[in-house]
Coordinates of C-alpha atoms in Angstrom, one line a residue:
X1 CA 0.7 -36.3 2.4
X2 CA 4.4 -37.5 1.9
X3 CA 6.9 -35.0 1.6
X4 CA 10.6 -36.5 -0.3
X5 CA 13.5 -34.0 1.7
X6 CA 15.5 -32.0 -1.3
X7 CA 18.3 -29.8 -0.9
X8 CA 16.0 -26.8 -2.1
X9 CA 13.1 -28.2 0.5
X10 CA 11.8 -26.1 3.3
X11 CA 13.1 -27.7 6.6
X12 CA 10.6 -28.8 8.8
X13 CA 10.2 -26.6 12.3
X14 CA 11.6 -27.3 15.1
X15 CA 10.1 -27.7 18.5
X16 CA 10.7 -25.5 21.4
X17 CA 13.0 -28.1 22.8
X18 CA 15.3 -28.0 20.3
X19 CA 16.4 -24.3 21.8
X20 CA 17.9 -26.1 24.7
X21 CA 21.0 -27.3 23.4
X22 CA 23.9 -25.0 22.0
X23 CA 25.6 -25.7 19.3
X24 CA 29.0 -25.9 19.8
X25 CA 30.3 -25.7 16.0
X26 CA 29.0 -22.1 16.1
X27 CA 31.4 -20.8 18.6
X28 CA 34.6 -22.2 16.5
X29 CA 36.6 -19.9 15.2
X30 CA 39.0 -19.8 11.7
X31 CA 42.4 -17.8 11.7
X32 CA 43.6 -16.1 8.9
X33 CA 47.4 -14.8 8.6
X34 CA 46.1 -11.5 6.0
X35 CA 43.7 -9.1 7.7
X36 CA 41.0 -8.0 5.6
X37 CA 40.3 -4.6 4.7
X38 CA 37.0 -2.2 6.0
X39 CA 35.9 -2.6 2.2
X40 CA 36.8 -6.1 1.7
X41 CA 34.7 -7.0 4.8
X42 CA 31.9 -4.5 4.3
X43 CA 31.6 -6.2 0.4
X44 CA 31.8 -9.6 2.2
X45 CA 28.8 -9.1 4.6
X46 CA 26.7 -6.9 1.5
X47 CA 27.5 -10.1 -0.1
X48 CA 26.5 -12.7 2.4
X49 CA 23.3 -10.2 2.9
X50 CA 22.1 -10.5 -0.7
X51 CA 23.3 -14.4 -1.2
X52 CA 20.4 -15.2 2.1
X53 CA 18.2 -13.1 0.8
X54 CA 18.2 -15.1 -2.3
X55 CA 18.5 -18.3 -0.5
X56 CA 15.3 -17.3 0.9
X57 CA 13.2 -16.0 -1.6
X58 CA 14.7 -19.9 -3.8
X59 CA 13.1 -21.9 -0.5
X60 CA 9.8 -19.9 -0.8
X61 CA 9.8 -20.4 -4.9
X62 CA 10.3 -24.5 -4.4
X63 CA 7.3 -25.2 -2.3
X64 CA 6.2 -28.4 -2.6
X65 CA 3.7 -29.0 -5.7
X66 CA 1.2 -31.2 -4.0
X67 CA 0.5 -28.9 -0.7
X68 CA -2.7 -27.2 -0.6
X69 CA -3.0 -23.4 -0.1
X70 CA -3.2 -23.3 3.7
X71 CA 0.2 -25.8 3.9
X72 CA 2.1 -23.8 1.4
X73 CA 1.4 -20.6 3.4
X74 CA 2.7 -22.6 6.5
X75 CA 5.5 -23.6 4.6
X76 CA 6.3 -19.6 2.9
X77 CA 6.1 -18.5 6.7
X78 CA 8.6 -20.8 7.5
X79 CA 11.1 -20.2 4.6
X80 CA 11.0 -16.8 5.2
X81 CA 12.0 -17.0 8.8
X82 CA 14.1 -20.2 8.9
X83 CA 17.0 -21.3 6.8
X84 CA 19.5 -23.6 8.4
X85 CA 17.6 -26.6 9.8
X86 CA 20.9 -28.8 10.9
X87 CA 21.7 -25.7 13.3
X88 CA 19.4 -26.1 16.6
X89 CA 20.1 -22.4 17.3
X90 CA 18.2 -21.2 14.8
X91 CA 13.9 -20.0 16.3
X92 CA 11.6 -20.4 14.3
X93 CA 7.5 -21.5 14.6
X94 CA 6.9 -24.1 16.8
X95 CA 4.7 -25.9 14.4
X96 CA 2.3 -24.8 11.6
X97 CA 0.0 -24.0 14.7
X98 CA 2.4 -21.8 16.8
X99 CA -0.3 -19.2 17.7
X100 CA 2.4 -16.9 17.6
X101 CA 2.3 -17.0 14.2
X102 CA 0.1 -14.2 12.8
X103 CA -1.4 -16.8 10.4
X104 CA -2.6 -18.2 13.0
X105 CA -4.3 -15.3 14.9
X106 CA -7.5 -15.5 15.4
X107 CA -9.9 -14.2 12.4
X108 CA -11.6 -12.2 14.6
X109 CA -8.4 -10.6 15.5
X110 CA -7.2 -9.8 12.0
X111 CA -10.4 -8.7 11.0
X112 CA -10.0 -5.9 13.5
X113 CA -6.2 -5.2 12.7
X114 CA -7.6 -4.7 8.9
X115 CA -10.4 -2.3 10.0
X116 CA -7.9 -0.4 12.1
X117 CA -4.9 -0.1 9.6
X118 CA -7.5 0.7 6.7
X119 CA -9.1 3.2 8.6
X120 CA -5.9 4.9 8.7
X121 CA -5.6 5.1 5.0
X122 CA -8.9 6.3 4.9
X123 CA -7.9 9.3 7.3
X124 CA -4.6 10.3 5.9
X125 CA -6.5 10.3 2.4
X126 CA -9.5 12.3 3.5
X127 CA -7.1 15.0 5.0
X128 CA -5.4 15.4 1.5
X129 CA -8.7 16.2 -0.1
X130 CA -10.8 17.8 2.5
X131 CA -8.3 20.7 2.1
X132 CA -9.5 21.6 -1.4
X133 CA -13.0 22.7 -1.0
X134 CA -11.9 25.9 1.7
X135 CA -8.6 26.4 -1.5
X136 CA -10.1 30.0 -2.7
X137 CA -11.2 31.3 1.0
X138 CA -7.7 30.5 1.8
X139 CA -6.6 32.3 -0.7
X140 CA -8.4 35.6 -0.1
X141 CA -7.7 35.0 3.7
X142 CA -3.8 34.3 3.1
X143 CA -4.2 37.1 -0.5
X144 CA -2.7 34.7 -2.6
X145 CA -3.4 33.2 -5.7
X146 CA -5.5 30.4 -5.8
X147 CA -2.6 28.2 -7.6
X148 CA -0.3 28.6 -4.6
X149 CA -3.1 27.9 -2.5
X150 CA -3.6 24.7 -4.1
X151 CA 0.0 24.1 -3.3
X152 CA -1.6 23.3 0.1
X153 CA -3.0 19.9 -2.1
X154 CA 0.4 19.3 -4.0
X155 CA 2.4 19.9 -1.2
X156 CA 0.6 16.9 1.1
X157 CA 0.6 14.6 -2.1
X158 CA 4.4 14.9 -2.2
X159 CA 4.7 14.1 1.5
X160 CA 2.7 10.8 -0.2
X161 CA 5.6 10.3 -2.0
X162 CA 8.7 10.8 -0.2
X163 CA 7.1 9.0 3.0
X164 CA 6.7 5.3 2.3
X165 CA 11.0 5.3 0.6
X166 CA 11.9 5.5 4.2
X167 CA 9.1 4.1 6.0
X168 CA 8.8 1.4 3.9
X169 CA 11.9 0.0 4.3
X170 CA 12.0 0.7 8.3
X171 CA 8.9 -1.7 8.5
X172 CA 10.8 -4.5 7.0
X173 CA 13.8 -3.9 9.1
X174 CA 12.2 -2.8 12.6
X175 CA 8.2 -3.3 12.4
X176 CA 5.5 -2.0 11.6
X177 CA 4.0 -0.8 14.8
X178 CA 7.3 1.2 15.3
X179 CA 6.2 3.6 12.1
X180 CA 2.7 3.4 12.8
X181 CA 2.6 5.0 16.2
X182 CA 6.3 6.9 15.7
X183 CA 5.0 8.7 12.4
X184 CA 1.5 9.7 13.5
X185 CA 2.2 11.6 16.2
X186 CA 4.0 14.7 14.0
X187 CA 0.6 13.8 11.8
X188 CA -1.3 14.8 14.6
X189 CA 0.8 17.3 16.1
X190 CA 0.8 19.1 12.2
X191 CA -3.2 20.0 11.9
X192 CA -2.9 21.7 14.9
X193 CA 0.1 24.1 12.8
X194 CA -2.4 24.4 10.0
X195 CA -5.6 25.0 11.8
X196 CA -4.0 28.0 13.6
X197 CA -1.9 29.0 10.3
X198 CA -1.2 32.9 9.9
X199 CA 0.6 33.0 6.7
X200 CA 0.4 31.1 3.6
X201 CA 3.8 29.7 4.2
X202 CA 3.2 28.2 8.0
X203 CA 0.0 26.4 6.3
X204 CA 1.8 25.0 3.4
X205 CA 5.0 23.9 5.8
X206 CA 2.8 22.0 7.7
X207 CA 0.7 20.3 5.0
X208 CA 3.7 18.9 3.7
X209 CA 5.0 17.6 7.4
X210 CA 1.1 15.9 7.4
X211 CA 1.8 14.4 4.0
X212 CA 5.2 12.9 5.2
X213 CA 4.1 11.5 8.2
X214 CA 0.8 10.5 7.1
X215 CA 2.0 8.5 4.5
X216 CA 3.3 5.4 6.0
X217 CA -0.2 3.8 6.0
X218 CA 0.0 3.8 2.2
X219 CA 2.7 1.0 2.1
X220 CA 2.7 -0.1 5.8
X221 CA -1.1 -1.5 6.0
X222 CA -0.4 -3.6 2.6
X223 CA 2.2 -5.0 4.7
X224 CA 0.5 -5.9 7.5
X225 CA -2.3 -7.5 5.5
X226 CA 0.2 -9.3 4.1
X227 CA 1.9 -10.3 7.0
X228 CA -1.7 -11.8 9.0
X229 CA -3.7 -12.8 5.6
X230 CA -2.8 -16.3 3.4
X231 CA -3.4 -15.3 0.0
X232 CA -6.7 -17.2 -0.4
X233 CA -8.1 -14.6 2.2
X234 CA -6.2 -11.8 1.3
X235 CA -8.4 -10.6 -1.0
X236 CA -11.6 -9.8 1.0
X237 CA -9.4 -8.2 3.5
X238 CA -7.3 -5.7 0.7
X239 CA -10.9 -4.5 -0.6
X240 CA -11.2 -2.7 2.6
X241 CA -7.3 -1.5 2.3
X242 CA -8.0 -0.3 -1.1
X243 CA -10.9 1.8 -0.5
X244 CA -9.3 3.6 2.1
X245 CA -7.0 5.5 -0.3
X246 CA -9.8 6.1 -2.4
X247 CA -12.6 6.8 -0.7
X248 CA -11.3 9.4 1.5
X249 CA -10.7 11.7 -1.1
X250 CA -13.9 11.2 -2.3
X251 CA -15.7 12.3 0.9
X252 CA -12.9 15.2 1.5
X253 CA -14.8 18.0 -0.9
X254 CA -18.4 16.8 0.7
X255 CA -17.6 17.3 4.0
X256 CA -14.8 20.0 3.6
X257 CA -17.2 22.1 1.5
X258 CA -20.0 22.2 4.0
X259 CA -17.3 22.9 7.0
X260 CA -16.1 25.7 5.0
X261 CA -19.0 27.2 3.8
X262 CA -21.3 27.3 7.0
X263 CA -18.0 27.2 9.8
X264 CA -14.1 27.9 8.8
X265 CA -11.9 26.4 6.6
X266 CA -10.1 25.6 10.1
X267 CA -12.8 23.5 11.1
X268 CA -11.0 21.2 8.2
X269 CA -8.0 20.7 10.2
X270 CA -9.3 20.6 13.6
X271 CA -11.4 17.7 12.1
X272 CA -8.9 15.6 10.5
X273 CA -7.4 16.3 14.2
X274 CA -10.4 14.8 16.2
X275 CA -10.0 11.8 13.5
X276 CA -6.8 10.8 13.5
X277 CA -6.7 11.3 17.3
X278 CA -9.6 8.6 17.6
X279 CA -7.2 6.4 15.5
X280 CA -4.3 6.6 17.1
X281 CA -6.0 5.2 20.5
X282 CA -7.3 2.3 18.3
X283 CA -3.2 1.9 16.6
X284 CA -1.9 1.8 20.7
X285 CA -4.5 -0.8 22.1
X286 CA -5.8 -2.3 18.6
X287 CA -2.8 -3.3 16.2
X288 CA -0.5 -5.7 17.5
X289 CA 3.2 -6.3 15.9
X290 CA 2.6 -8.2 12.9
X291 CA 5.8 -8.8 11.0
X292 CA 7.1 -12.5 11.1
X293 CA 11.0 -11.4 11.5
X294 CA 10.6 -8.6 13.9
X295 CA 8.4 -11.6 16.0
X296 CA 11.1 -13.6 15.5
X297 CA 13.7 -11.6 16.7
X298 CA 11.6 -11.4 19.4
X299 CA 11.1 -15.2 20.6
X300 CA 14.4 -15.5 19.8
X301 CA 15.4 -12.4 22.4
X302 CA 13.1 -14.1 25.0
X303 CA 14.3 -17.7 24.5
X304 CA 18.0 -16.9 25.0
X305 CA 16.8 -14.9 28.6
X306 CA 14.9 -18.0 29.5
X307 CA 17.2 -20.7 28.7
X308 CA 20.3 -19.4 29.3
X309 CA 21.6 -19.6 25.2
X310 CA 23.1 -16.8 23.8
X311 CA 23.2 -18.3 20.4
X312 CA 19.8 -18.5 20.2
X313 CA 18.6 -16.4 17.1
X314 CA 16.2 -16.2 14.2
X315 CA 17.6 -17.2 10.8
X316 CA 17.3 -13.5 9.4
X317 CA 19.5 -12.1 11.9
X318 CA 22.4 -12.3 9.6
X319 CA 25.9 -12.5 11.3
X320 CA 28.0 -9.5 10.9
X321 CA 25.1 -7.4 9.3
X322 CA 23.6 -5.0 11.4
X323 CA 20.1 -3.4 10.8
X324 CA 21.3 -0.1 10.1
X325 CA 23.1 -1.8 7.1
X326 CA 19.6 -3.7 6.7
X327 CA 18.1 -0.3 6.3
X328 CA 20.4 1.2 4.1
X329 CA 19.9 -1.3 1.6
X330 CA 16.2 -1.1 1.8
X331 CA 15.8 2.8 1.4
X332 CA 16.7 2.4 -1.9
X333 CA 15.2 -1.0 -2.7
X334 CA 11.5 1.0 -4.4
X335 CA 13.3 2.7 -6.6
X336 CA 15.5 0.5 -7.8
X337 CA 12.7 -1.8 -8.1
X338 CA 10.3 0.9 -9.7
X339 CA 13.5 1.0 -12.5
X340 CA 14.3 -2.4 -13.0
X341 CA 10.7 -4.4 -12.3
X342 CA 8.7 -4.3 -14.9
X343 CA 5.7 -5.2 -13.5
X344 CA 6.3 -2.7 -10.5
X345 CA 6.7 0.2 -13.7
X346 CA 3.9 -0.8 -15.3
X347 CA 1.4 -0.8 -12.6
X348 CA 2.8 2.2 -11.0
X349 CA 3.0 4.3 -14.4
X350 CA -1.1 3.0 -14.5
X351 CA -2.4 3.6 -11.6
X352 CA -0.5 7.2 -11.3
X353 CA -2.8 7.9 -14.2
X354 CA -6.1 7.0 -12.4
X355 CA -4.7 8.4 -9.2
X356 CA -3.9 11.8 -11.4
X357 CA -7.1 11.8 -12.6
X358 CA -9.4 11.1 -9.4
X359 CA -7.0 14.6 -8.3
X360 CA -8.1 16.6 -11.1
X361 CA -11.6 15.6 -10.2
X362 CA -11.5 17.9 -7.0
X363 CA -10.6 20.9 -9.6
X364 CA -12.9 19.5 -12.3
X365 CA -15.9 19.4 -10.3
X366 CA -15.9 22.3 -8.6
X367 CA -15.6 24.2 -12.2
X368 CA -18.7 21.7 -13.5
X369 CA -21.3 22.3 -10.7
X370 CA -20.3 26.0 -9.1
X371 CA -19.1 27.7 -11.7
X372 CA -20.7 26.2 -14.5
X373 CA -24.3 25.5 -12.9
X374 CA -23.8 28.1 -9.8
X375 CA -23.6 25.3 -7.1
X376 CA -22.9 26.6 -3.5
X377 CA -19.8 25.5 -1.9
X378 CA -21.4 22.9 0.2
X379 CA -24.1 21.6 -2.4
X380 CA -20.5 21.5 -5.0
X381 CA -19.7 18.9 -3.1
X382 CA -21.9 16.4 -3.2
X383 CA -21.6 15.0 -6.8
X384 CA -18.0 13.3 -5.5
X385 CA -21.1 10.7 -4.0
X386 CA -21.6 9.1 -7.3
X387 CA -17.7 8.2 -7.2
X388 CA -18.0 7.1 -3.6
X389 CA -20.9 4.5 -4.7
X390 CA -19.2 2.8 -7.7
X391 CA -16.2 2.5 -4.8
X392 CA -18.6 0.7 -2.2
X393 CA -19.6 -1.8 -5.5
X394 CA -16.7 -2.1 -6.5
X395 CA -15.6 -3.4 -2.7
X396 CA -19.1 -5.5 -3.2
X397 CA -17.5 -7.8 -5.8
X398 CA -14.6 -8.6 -3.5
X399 CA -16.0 -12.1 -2.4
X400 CA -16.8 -12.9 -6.1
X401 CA -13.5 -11.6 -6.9
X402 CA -12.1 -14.0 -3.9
X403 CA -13.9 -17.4 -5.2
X404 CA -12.6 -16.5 -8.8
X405 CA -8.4 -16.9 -7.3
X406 CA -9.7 -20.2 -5.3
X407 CA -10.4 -21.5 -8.7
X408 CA -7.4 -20.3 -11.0
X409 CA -5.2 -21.2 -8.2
X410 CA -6.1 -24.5 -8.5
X411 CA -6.8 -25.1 -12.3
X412 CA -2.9 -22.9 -13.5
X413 CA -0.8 -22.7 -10.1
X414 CA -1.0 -26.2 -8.7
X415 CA -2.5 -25.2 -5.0
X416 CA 0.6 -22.6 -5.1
X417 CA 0.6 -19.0 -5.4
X418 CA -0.5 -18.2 -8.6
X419 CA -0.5 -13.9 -8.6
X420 CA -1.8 -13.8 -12.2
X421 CA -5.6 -15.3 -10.9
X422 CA -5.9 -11.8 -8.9
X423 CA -5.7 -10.0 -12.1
X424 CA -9.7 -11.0 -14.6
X425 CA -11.9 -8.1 -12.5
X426 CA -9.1 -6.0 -13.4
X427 CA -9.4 -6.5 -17.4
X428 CA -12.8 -5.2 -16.9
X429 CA -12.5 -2.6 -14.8
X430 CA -9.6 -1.1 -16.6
X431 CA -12.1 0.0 -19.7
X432 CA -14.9 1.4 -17.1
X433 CA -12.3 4.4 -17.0
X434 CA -12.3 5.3 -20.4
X435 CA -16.3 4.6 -20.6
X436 CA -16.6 6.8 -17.5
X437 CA -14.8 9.7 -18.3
X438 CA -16.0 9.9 -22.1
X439 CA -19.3 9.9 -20.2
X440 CA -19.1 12.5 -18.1
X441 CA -17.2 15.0 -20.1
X442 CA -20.0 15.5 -23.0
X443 CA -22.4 14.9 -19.9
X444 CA -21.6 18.4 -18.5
X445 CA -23.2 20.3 -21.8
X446 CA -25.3 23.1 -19.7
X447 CA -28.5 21.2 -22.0
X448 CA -27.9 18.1 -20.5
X449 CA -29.6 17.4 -16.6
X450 CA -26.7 17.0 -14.0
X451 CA -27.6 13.6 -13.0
X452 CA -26.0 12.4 -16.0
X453 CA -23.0 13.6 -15.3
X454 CA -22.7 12.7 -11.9
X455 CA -23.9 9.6 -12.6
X456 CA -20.5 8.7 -14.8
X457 CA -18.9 9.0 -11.3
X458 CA -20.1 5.1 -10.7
X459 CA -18.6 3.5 -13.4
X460 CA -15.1 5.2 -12.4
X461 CA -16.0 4.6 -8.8
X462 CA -16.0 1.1 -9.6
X463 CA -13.2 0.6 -12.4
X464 CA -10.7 3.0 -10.1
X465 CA -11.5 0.5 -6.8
X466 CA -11.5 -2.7 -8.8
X467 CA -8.4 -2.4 -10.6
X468 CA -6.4 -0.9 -7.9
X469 CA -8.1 -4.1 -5.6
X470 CA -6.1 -6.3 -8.3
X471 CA -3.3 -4.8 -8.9
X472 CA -1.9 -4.4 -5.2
X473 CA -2.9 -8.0 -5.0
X474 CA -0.8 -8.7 -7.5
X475 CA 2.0 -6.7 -5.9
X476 CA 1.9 -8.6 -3.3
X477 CA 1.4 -11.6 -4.2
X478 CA 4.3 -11.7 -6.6
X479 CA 6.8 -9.8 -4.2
X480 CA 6.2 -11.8 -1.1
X481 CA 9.5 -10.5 0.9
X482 CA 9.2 -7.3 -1.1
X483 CA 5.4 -6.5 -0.8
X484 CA 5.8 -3.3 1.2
X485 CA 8.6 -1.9 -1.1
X486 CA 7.2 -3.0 -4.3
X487 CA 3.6 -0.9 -2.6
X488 CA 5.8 2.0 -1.8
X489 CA 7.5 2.1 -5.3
X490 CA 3.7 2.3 -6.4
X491 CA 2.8 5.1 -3.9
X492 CA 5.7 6.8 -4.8
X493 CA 4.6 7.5 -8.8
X494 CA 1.3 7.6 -7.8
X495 CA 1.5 10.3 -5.3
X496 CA 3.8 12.5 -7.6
X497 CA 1.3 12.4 -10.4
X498 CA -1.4 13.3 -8.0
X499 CA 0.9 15.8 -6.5
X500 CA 1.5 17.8 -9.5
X501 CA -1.4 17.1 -12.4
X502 CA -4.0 19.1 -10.5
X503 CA -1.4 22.2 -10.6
X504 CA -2.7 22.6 -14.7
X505 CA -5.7 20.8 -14.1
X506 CA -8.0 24.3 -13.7
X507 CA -6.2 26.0 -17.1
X508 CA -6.8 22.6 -18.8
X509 CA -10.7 22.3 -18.0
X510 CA -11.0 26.0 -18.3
X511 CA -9.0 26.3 -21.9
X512 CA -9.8 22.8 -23.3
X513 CA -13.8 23.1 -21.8
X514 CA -15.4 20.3 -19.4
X515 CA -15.9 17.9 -22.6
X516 CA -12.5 18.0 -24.1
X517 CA -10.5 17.6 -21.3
X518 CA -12.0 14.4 -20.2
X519 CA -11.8 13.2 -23.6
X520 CA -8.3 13.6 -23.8
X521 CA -7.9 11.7 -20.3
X522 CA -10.2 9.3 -21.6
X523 CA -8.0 8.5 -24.6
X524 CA -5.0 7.9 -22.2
X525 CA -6.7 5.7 -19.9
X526 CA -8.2 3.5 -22.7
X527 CA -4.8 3.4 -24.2
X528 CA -3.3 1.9 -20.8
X529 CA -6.1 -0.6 -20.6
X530 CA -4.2 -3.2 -22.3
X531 CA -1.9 -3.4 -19.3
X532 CA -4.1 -5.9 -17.0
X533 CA -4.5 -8.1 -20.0
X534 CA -0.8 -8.5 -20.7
X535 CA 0.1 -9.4 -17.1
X536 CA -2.7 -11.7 -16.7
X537 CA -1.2 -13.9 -20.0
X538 CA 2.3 -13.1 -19.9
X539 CA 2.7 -12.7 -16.0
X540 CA 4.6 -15.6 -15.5
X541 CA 7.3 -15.6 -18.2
X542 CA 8.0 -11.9 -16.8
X543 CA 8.2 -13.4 -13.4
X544 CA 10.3 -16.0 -14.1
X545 CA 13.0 -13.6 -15.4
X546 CA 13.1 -11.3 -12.0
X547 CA 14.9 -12.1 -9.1
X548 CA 12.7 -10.8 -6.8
X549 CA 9.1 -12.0 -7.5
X550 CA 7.6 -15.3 -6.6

């Protein structure tokens, strides 16, 4: 392959001997007879910040047309971490097969760092839902109303929220290991606070400290799949992410309801403790650092102690602009993304909805099979299975799914990223909502067997997995330097709906009846279902006009 240098090209890497020499046009100096004002230099180096960033993002955008996938992931890593190549100070990979580079890593490797990281979705999920089937013990324990008992379930959801708009943002300035371990110790530390609860108040405090801490995960492990997966493998290895969220509140009400029924609704907490104590061993010894620029500051820290060159750095580290002015512009970076991204709005306004509605299930079904058909607690529980199995299908398709990008990769995006091939599962999927919950409201008529009903739970199983597998993808794929903001933006909606919609979900099943309800939700989600079909043919036009996407 022959490669024509540009001025928008992405400059080859240098070897580990370029380090050596210093460059001595870096240490000259320019004298200026005004001095500059706090403000006028602060708006200078904000300035300088955002012009790199750009820089950056326009070296990842003009990759060449002729490289295959694997070369133009090479080439993205490279962009992202390099931007000067005339200045030998500047570290960067030592070849496209630096095996420092976690593209490189061994599969087996990554392949653990994805089981560990999605595990930990999977915990922090389980522990918002495994809550709800002890809600009415606690409230005659605590004598308060079941409604501000389930405050206990808003309350963690919220944490979901507020978490990933700081954590978020630390990842992409410091790490990710640095939020894994430093924000699961409180999550830890905070069962122990609601397992030996007294009041309502100490039990609800410390729910919303587990939700906080527990929710980097949420946006950090998209990251980090990001960081060690090329696109063309990303997909197998997000199907596992995905499920985590999902799945875990699925299995919550099964397990919670036996625990509470047959032990203590303590046993809940003292469970999620034993849990996420098993994971946090596996974070310490199991999950490397996996972010290219915190790596990079790395090497570049170790090269100038070996060779003796101070002015030794990665291209990121941006003269004059610390990382706590890094960080400050990143806090806000979801939201103002969430605002002015379209397709972040879009897909976080969507899959708030299903995430809203998979909540309401845990108030839904527990007025189905116990009141309704008399269910015990533990026995309530178990109909959440039929969700859980569309999710393990839905996971099932993910190879299929996989070999379907290979192709529209190749046939629309040239052997470059092409975002919009993650989307034609998710065109599908996005009507099994609508199909599912039509089915399983008029399925709950007391003539009607409850297999039927529980049954329905497959096809939203399925749809809720699939289309959440596509559009995180799709997140990622077109917000390469912005993945984990543009995921916390989506968490952030997401978490809030799920927060707050199962607050009037019991007067709305009780009022409205089983049947209605679901109709009405089944009328909203049909109406979004347009929303994976517009991206997937007007994707790139919408693209084109951001400044942040790929």
């Amino acid at each position: 392959m022959t490669t024509t240098t540009t001025d928008n090209a992405v400059p080859p890497t240098e070897t580990k001997n370029s380090y050596t020499s210093t460059s001595t046009t870096s240490t000259s100096t320019s004298t200026s007879t005004a001095k500059p004002s706090v403000e006028d230099v602060e708006d200078a180096k904000d300035a300088e910040s955002l012009g790199r960033e750009r820089l950056e993002l326009a070296r990842i955008r003009s990759g060449a047309a002729d490289m295959d996938l694997d070369e133009q992931n090479e080439e993205l890593q490279r962009g992202m971490s390099r931007i000067d190549s005339k200045n030998p100070d500047v570290v960067g990979w030592d070849g496209p097969d630096d095996p420092e580079n976690p593209f490189n890593w061994p599969t087996s490797k990554k392949w653990r760092i994805t089981l560990i990281v999605s595990l930990l979705t999977f915990c922090v999920a389980f522990a918002s839902s495994v809550f709800t089937a002890g809600i009415s013990l606690i409230a005659v324990d605590f004598n308060v109303s079941e409604t501000v008992a389930t405050l206990g379930l808003t309350l963690y959801v919220v944490g979901f929220a507020v978490g990933p708009l700081i954590f978020a943002p630390i990842s992409e300035v410091y790490g990710r290991n640095v939020v894994y371990i430093g924000t699961w110790i409180p999550f830890m530390l905070f069962q122990i606070g609601c397992a030996l609860s007294k009041n309502a108040a100490t039990l609800l405090i410390s729910r919303l400290i587990c939700g906080i801490a527990g929710s980097s995960p949420l946006s950090n492990a998209g990251g980090t799949l990001g960081d060690i997966w090329i696109p063309a493998q990303r997909g197998n290895a997000m199907s596992f992410y995905i499920l985590g969220p999902f799945a875990g509140p699925s299995f919550g009400p099964l397990i919670g309801g036996f625990l509470s029924e047959y032990v203590s609704w303590r046993w809940t907490f003292w469970l999620v403790l034993i849990i996420s104590g098993v994971m946090f061993i596996a974070v310490l010894f199991g999950v490397p650092e996996t972010y290219s620029k915190t790596l990079l500051e790395r090497k570049a820290a170790r090269l100038r102690k070996q060779l003796g060159n101070d002015n030794l750095h990665a291209a990121h580290e941006r003269g004059g602009v610390s990382h706590m002015q890094l960080l400050k512009t990143s806090i806000v970076r979801p939201v103002v993304m969430l605002v002015t991204e379209p397709i972040v709005f879009l897909i976080a306004l969507y899959c708030a909805l299903v995430y809203a509605i998979l909540y309401m299930n845990f108030v839904a079904y527990p007025i189905v099979y116990q009141e309704e058909r008399g269910w015990s607690l533990g026995i309530g529980g178990l109909p959440f299975l039929g969700i859980g199995f569309g999710m393990w299908a839905a996971v099932a398709t993910s190879p299929f799914q996989t070999k379907l990008y290979v192709k529209l990769t190749a046939e629309r995006g040239n052997g470059k990223i092409y975002p919009e091939a993650r989307l034609p599962f998710s065109i599908f999927s996005a009507f099994c909502l609508p199909v599912a919950l039509f089915w399983f409201g008029w399925a709950t008529l007391p003539q009607v067997h409850w297999s039927c009903s529980v049954l329905a739970g497959i096809p939203f199983g399925f749809g809720m997995v699939s289309l959440f597998l596509c559009m995180f993808s799709y997140l990622v794929d077109s917000y390469l330097l912005y993945a984990a903001s543009s995921l916390a933006a989506n968490t952030l909606l997401r978490s809030l709906f799920g927060a707050f919609f199962p607050l009037f979900a019991s007067q709305m099943y009780i009022n409205m009846t089983p049947r209605w309800a679901s109709t009405l939700l089944g009328f909203i989600s049909l109406a979004m279902a347009p929303i994976p079909y517009l991206f997937y043919k007007y994707g790139p036009a919408i693209r084109a006009r951001s400044k942040r996407t790929f």
